[in-house]
Coordinates of C-alpha atoms and ligand atoms in Angstrom, one line a residue:
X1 CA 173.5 107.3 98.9
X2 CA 174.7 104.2 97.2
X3 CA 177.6 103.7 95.2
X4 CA 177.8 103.5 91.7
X5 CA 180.8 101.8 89.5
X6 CA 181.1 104.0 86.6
X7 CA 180.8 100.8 84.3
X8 CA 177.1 100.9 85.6
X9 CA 176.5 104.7 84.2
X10 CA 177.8 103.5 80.2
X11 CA 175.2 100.4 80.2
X12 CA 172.7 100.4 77.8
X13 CA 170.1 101.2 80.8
X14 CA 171.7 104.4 82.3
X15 CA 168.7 106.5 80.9
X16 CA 166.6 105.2 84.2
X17 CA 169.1 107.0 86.6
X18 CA 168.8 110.7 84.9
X19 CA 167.8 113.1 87.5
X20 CA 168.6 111.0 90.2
X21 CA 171.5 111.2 92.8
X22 CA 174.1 109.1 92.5
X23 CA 177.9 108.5 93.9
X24 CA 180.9 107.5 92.6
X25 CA 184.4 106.8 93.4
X26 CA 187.7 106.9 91.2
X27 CA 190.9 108.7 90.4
X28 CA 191.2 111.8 88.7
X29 CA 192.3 111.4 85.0
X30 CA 192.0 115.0 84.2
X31 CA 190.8 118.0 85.2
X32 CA 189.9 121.2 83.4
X33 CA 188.0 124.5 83.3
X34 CA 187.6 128.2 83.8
X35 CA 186.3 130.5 86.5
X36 CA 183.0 129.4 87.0
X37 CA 183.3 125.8 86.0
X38 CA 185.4 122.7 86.2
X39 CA 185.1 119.0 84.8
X40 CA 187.2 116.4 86.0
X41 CA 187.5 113.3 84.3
X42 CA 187.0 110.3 86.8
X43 CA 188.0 106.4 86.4
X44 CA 187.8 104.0 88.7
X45 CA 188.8 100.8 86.6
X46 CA 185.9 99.2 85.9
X47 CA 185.4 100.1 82.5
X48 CA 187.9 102.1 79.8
X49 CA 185.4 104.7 80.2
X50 CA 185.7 107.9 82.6
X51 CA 182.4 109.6 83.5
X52 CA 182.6 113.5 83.7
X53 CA 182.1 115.6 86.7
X54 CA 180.8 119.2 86.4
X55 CA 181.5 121.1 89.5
X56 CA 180.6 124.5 89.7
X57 CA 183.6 126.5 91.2
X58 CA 181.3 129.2 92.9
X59 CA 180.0 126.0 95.2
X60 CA 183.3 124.5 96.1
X61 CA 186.3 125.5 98.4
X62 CA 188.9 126.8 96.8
X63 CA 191.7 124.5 98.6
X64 CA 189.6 121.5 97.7
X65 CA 189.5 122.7 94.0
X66 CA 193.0 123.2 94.0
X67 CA 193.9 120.0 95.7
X68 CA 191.6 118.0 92.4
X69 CA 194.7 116.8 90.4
X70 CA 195.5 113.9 88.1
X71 CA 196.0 110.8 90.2
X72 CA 194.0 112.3 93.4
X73 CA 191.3 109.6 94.5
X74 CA 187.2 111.4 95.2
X75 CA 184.4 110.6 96.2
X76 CA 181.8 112.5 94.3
X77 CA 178.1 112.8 94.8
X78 CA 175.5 114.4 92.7
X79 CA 172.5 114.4 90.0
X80 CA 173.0 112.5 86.7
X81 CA 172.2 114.4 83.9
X82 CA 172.1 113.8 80.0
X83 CA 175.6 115.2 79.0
X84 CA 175.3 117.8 76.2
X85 CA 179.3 117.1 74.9
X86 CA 180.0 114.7 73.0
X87 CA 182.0 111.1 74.3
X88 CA 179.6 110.6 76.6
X89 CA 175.7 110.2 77.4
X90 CA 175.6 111.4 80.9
X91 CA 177.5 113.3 83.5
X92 CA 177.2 114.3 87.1
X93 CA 176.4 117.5 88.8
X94 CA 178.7 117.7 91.5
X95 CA 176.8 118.8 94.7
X96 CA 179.7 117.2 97.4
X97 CA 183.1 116.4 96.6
X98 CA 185.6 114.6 99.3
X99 CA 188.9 113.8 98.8
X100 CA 190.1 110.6 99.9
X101 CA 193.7 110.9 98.8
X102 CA 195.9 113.7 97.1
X103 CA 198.1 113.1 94.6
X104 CA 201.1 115.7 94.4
X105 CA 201.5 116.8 90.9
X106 CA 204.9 117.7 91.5
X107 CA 205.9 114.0 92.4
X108 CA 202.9 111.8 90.8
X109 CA 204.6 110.2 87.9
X110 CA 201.1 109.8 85.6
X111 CA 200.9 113.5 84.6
X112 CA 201.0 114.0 81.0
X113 CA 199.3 111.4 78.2
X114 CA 201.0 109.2 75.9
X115 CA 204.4 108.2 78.4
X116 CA 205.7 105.8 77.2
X117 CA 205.4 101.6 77.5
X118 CA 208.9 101.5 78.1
X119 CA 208.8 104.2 81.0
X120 CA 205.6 102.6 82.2
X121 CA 207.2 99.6 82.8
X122 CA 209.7 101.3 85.0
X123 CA 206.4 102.1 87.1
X124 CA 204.9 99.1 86.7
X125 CA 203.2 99.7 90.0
X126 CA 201.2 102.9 89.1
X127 CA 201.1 102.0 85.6
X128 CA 197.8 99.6 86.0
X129 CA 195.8 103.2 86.4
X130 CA 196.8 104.2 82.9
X131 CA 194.0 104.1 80.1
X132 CA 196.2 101.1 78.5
X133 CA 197.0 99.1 81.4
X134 CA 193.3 98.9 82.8
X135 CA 192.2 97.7 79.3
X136 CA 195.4 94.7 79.4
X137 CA 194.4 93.9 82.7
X138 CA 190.9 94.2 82.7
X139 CA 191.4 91.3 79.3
X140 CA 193.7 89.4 81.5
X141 CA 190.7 88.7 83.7
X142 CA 187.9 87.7 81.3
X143 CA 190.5 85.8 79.7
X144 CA 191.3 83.7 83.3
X145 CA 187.8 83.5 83.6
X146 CA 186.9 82.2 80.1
X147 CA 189.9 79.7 80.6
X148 CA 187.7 78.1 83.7
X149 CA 184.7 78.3 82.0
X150 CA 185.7 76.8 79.1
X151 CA 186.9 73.9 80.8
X152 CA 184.1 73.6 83.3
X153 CA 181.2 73.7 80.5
X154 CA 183.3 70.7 78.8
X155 CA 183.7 68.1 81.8
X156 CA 187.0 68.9 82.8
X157 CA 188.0 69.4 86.3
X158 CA 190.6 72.3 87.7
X159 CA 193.3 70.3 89.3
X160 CA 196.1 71.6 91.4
X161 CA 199.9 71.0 90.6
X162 CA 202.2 71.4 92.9
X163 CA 204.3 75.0 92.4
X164 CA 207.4 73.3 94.6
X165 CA 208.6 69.9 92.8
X166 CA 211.8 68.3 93.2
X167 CA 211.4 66.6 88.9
X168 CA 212.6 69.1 86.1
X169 CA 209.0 68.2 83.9
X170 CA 210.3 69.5 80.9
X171 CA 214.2 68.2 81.5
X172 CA 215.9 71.4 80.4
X173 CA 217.8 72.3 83.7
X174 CA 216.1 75.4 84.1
X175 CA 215.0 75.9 87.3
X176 CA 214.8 77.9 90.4
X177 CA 216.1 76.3 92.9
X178 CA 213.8 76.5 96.6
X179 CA 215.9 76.2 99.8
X180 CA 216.2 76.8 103.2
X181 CA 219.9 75.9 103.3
X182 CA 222.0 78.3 104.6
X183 CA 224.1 80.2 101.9
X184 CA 226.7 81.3 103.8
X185 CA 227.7 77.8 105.5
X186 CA 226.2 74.8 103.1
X187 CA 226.5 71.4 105.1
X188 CA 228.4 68.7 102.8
X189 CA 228.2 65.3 102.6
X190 CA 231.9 62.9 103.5
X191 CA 232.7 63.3 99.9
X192 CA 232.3 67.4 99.5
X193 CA 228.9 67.8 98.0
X194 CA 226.2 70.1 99.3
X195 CA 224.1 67.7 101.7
X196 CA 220.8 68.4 100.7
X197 CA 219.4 65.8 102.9
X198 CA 219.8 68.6 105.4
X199 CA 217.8 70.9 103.4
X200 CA 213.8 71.5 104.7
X201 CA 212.4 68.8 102.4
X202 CA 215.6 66.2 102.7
X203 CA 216.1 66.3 98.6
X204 CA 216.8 69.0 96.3
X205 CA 214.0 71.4 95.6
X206 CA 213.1 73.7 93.1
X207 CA 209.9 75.9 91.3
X208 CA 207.5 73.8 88.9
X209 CA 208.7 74.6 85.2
X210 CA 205.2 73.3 84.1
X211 CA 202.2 71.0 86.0
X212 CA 202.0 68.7 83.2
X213 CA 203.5 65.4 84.8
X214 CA 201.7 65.9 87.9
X215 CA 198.5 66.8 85.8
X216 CA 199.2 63.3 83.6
X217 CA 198.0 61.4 87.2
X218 CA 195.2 63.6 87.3
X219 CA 194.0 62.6 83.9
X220 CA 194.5 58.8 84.2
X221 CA 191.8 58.9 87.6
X222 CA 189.8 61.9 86.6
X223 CA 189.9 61.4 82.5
X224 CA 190.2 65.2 81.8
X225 CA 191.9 68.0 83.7
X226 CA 193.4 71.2 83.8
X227 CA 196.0 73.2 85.1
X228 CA 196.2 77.0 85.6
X229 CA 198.9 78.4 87.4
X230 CA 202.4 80.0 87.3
X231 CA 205.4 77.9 86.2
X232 CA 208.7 79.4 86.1
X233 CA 211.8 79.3 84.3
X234 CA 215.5 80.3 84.7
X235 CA 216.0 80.9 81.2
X236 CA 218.3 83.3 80.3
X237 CA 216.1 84.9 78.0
X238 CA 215.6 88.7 77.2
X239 CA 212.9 88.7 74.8
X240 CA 209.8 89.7 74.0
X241 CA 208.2 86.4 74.7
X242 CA 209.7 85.4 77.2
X243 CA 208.9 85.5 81.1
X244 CA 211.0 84.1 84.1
X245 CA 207.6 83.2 85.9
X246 CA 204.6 82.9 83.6
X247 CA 200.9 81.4 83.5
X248 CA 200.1 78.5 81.8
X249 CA 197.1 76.6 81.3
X250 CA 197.6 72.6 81.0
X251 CA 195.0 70.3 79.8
X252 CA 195.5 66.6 80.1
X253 CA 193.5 64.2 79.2
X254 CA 193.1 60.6 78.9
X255 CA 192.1 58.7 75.3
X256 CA 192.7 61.5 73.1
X257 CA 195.3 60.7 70.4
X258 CA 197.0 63.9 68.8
X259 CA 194.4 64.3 65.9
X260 CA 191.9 64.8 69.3
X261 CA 194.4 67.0 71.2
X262 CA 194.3 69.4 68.2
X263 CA 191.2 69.0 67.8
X264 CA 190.8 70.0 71.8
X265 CA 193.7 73.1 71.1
X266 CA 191.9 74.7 68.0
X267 CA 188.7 75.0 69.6
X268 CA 189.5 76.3 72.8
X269 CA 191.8 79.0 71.2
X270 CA 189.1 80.2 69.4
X271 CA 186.4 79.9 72.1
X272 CA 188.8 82.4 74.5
X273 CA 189.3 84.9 71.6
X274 CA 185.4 85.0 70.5
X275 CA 184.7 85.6 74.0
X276 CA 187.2 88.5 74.2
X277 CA 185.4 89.2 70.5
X278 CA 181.9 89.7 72.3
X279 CA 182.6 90.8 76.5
X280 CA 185.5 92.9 75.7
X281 CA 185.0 95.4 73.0
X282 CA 185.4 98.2 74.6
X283 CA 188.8 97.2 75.7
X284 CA 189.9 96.0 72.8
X285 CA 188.5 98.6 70.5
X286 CA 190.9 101.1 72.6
X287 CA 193.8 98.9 72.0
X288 CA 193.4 98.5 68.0
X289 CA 192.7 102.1 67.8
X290 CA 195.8 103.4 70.0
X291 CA 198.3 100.7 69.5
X292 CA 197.4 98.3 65.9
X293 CA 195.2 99.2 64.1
X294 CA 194.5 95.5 62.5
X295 CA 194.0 93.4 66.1
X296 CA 190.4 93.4 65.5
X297 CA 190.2 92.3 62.1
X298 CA 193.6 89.9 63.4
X299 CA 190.9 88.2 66.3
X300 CA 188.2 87.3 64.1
X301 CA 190.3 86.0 61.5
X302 CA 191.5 83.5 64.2
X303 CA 188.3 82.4 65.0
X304 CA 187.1 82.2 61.4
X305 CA 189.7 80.5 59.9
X306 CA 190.8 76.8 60.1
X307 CA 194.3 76.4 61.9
X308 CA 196.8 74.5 58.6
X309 CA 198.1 71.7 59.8
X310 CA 201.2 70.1 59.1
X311 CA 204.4 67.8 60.0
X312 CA 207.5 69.5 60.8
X313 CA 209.5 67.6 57.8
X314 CA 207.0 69.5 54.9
X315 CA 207.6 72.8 57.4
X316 CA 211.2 72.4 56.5
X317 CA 211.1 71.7 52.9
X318 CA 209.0 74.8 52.7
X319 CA 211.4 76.9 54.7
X320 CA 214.2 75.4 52.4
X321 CA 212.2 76.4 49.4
X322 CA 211.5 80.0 50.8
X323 CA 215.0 81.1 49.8
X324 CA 214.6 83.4 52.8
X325 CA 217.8 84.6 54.9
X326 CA 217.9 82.9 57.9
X327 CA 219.5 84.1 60.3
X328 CA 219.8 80.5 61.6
X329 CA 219.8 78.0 58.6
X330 CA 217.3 75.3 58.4
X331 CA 217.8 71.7 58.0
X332 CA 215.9 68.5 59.2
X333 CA 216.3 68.2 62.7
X334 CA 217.3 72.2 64.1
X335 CA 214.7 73.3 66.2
X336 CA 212.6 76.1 64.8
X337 CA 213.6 79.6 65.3
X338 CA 210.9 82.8 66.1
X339 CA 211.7 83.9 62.6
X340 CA 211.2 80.5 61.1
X341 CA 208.0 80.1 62.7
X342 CA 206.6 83.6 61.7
X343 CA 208.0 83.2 58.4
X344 CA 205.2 79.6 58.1
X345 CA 202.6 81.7 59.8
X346 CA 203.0 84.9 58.8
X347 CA 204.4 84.7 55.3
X348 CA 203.7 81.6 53.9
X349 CA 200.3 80.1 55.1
X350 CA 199.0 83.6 56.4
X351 CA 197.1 81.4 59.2
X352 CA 198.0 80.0 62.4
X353 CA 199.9 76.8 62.4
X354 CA 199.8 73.5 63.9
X355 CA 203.3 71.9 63.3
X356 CA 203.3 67.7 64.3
X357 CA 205.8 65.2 64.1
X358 CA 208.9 66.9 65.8
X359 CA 212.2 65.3 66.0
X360 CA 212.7 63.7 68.6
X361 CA 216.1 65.1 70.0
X362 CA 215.0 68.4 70.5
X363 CA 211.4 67.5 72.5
X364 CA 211.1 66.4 75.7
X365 CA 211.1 63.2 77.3
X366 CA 207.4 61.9 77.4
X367 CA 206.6 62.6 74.0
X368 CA 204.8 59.2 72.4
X369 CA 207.4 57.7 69.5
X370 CA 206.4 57.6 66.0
X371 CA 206.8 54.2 64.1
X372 CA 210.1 55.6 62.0
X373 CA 211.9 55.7 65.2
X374 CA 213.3 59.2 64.4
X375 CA 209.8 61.7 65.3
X376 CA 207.4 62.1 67.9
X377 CA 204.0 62.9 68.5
X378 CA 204.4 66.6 69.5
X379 CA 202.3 69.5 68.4
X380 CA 203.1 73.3 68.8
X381 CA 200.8 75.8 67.8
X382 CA 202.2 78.7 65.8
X383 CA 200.7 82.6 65.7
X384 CA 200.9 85.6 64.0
X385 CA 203.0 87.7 65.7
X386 CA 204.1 85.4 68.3
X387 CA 205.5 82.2 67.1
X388 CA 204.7 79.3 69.3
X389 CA 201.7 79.9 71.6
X390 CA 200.5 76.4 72.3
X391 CA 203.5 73.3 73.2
X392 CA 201.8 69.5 73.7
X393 CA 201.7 66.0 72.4
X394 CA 200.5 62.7 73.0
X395 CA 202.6 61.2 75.8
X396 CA 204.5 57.7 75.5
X397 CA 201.9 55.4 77.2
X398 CA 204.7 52.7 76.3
X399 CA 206.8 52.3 79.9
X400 CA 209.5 50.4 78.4
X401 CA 209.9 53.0 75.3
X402 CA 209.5 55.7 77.9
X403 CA 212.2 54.1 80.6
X404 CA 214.7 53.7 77.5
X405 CA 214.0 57.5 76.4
X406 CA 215.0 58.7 79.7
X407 CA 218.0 56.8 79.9
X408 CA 219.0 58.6 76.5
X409 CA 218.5 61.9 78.1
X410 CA 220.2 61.4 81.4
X411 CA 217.3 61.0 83.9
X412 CA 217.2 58.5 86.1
X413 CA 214.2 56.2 86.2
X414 CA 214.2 55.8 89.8
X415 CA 213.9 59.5 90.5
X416 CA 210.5 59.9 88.9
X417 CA 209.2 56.6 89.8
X418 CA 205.8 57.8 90.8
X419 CA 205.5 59.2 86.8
X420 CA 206.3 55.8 85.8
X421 CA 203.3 54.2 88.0
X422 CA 200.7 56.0 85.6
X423 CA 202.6 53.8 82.8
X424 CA 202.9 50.3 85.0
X425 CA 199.2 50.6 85.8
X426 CA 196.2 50.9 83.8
X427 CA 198.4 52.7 81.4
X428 CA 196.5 54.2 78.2
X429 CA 196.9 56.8 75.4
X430 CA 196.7 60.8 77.0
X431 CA 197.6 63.7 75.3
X432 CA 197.9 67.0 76.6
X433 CA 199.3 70.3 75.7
X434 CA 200.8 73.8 77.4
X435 CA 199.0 77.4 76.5
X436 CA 201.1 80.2 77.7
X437 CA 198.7 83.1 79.2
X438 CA 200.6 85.7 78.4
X439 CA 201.7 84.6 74.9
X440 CA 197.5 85.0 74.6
X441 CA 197.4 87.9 75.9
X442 CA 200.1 89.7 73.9
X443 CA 197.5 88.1 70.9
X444 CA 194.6 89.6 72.2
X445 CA 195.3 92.6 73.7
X446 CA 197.9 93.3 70.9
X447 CA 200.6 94.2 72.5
X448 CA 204.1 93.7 71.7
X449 CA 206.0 93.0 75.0
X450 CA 205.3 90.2 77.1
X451 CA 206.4 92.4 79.7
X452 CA 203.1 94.5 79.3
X453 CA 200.5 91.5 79.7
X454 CA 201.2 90.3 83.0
X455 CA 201.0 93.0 85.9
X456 CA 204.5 92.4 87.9
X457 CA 206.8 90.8 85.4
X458 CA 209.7 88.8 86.3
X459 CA 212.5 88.7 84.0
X460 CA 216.7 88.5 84.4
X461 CA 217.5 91.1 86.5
X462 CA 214.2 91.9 87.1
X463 CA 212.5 91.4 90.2
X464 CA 211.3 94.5 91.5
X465 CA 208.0 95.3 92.7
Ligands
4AD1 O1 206.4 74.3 75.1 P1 206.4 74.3 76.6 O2 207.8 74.4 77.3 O3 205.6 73.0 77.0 C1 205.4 72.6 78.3 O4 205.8 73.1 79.3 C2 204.6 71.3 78.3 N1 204.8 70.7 79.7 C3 203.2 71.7 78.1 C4 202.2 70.5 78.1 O5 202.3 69.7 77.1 N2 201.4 70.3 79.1 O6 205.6 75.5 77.1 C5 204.2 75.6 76.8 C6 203.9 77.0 76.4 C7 204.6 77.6 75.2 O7 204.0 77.2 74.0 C8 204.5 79.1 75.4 O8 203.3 79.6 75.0 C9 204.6 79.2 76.9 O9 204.2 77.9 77.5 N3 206.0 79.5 77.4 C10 206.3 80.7 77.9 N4 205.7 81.8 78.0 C11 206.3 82.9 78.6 N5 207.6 82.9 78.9 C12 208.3 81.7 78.8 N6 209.6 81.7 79.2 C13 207.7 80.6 78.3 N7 208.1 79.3 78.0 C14 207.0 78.7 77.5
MG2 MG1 207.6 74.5 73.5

């Protein structure tokens, strides 16, 4: 008999497999009953839904009954019927049960409902079979795939940074460094410096922080690309936004000027959270019902409303004017704080936010100058709930003004010559930008720990599993 995924038995056609046999496969969620009869609960992840087994206990060997606990993985076979409780429109007869795996009660964490996220992520290697994780993870997929789509049905083409790069992309010195030195006896150079000419690529090595600069070549042959792939960072940072290794999605493209690049940012946010809107309900509905009860009406908003846009100098007057407490005080030229940004977005404009025009001391490097010497042409996008979820500009296409910027923050020219040849020839305006997966994700699925998006996170001290 052929299988059937139990996402097949809640689709709007089930009605044509009533009275027929059928076969599924899953773990056991629950189980429950009384002498003569038992239903057991069945998921096997490819829908929030479980399908309900009725086994009659007279039929069935008693160890085999016994041995039907939460977590235990079956292989059920029987007749679909039209279910007479209520949750569900069918459920199956059981006429042969075989048990593929047990699952000890005694020792299987997942017993009881409702653990916790925070013990949950202590387990983060069982936890993907909990009603919660299948619905993040299941949204983490259409989400990848919308990303590809997206791109494809709009002419750009998936191009391929490298994950080991010996440039820091984003110039912050925070990086993991990749080596096959070894630790205990580090060959040095005459003057007493590790010698990492001896070191498997001859230069010092480390893991991408971002694919931008390498996606910047792609766009000035190919005219639009994208990235999608980790980047990682060895940022000291225990939050709830932040991930040692993380996904992000990198558009580049050649032509567009920053009007065009948030042009580009707004639409694609919204296309990726209509789609959840329309292939995901099911999902999502779970999540606004168990965890936040406004991440529906959150969503749509989104793709209803028009992102406010604005330059970083009018964001600070109207922080000034807020007479909020700060915890860190705002003047022109601080970098913008979580709480400063949610205060704009979540307070003030009550809308996502596209801030421009960013000092140019705390951006990076290849940001293209404005005419007052003092901004650049940078553009972060700003969420409810999470603060920055999109990072971009338009690049300097200028190599002089971008050979004098790097100068000013200490990195040498020579070292990134191959960058520079995008500017020396056939240079033109590009713009780009940096979507961080999982900061989507926490938007979509709702939840509040970046930790929780992303199946094995990595974070300081963390890198089990
Ligand atoms: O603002 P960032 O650092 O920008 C860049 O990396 C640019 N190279 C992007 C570009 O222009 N192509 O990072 C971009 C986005 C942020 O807005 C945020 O959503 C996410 O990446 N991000 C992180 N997500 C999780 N954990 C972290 N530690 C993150 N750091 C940045
Ligand atoms: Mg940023």
């Amino acid at each position: 008999m052929t299988r059937k995924e139990i996402v097949t038995l809640f689709s709007d056609d089930v009605k044509e497999f009533v009275g027929k046999d059928v076969c599924i496969k899953g773990w056991v969620r629950t189980k429950r009953g009384n002498k003569n009869v038992a239903f057991i609960a069945i998921n096997d992840g490819s829908i929030i839904h479980n399908i309900q087994v009725v086994a009659d206990v007279a039929k069935f060997d008693e160890d085999l009954l016994r041995n039907i606990t939460t977590g235990a993985c079956l292989c059920i076979c029987g007749k679909l019927v039209e279910s007479l409780g209520k949750g569900q429109s069918v459920e199956i007869v059981a006429e042969s049960i075989e048990i593929y795996g047990n699952a000890n009660p005694e020792t299987y964490p997942l017993q009881k409902k409702g653990h916790s996220l925070e013990f949950l992520r202590e387990i983060a290697h069982l936890r993907p079979r909990t009603n919660t994780f299948g619905a993040v993870f299941r949204l983490r997929h259409a989400m990848a795939f919308a990303i590809h789509k997206y791109f494809n049905d709009n002419g750009f083409f998936y191009w391929h940074s490298p994950l080991i790069t010996a440039s820091d992309a984003e110039g912050a010195g925070e990086m993991f460094r990749v080596t096959t030195l070894d630790m205990e006896n580090l060959p040095k150079t005459a003057d007493g410096k590790i010698d990492f000419a001896e070191d498997f690529f001859g230069k010092e090595t480390s893991l991408t922080v971002s694919g931008q600069l390498e996606g910047e070549l792609g766009a000035m042959a190919l005219g639009k690309i994208y990235t999608f792939g980790p980047t990682f960072r060895a940022e000291n940072s225990n939050t709830p936004r932040h991930l040692s290794e993380f996904w992000m999605i990198e558009p580049e493209m050649a032509f567009y000027e920053l009007e065009d690049n948030m042009n580009l940012a707004e639409d694609f946010i919204k296309y990726l959270i209509g789609y959840a809107l329309e292939h995901c309900m099911s999902d999502i509905e779970f999540l606004n019902n168990m965890y936040d009860n406004s991440l529906i009406e959150r969503l749509r908003f989104v793709v209803e409303n028009q992102f406010v846009r604005l330059r970083y100098e009018q964001a600070i007057e109207i922080l000034k004017a807020s007479k909020q407490k700060f915890e860190f005080p705002v003047d022109w030229g601080v970098d913008l704080q979580s709480e400063h940004e949610r205060y704009l977005v979540e307070k003030h404009f009550k809308c996502p936010v596209i801030l421009i025009d960013y000092p140019k001391e705390i951006k990076a490097f290849y940001m293209k100058q404005n005419d007052d010497g003092k901004t650049v042409k940078a553009m972060d996008i700003l969420f409810p709930t999470i603060g920055e979820i999109i990072g971009g500009s338009q690049r300097e296409d200028n190599i002089d003004k971008l050979i004098t910027r790097m100068g000013e923050v200490g990195i040498k020219p020579e070292d990134m010559d191959w960058y520079l040849d995008t500017r020396r020839f056939g240079s033109a305006p590009h713009s780009g930008f940096g979507l961080g997966f999982e900061r989507l994700l926490l938007f979509v699925t709702g939840m509040s720990n970046i930790r929780d998006v992303i199946p094995f996170p990595r974070f300081p001290k963390n890198a089990t599993f």
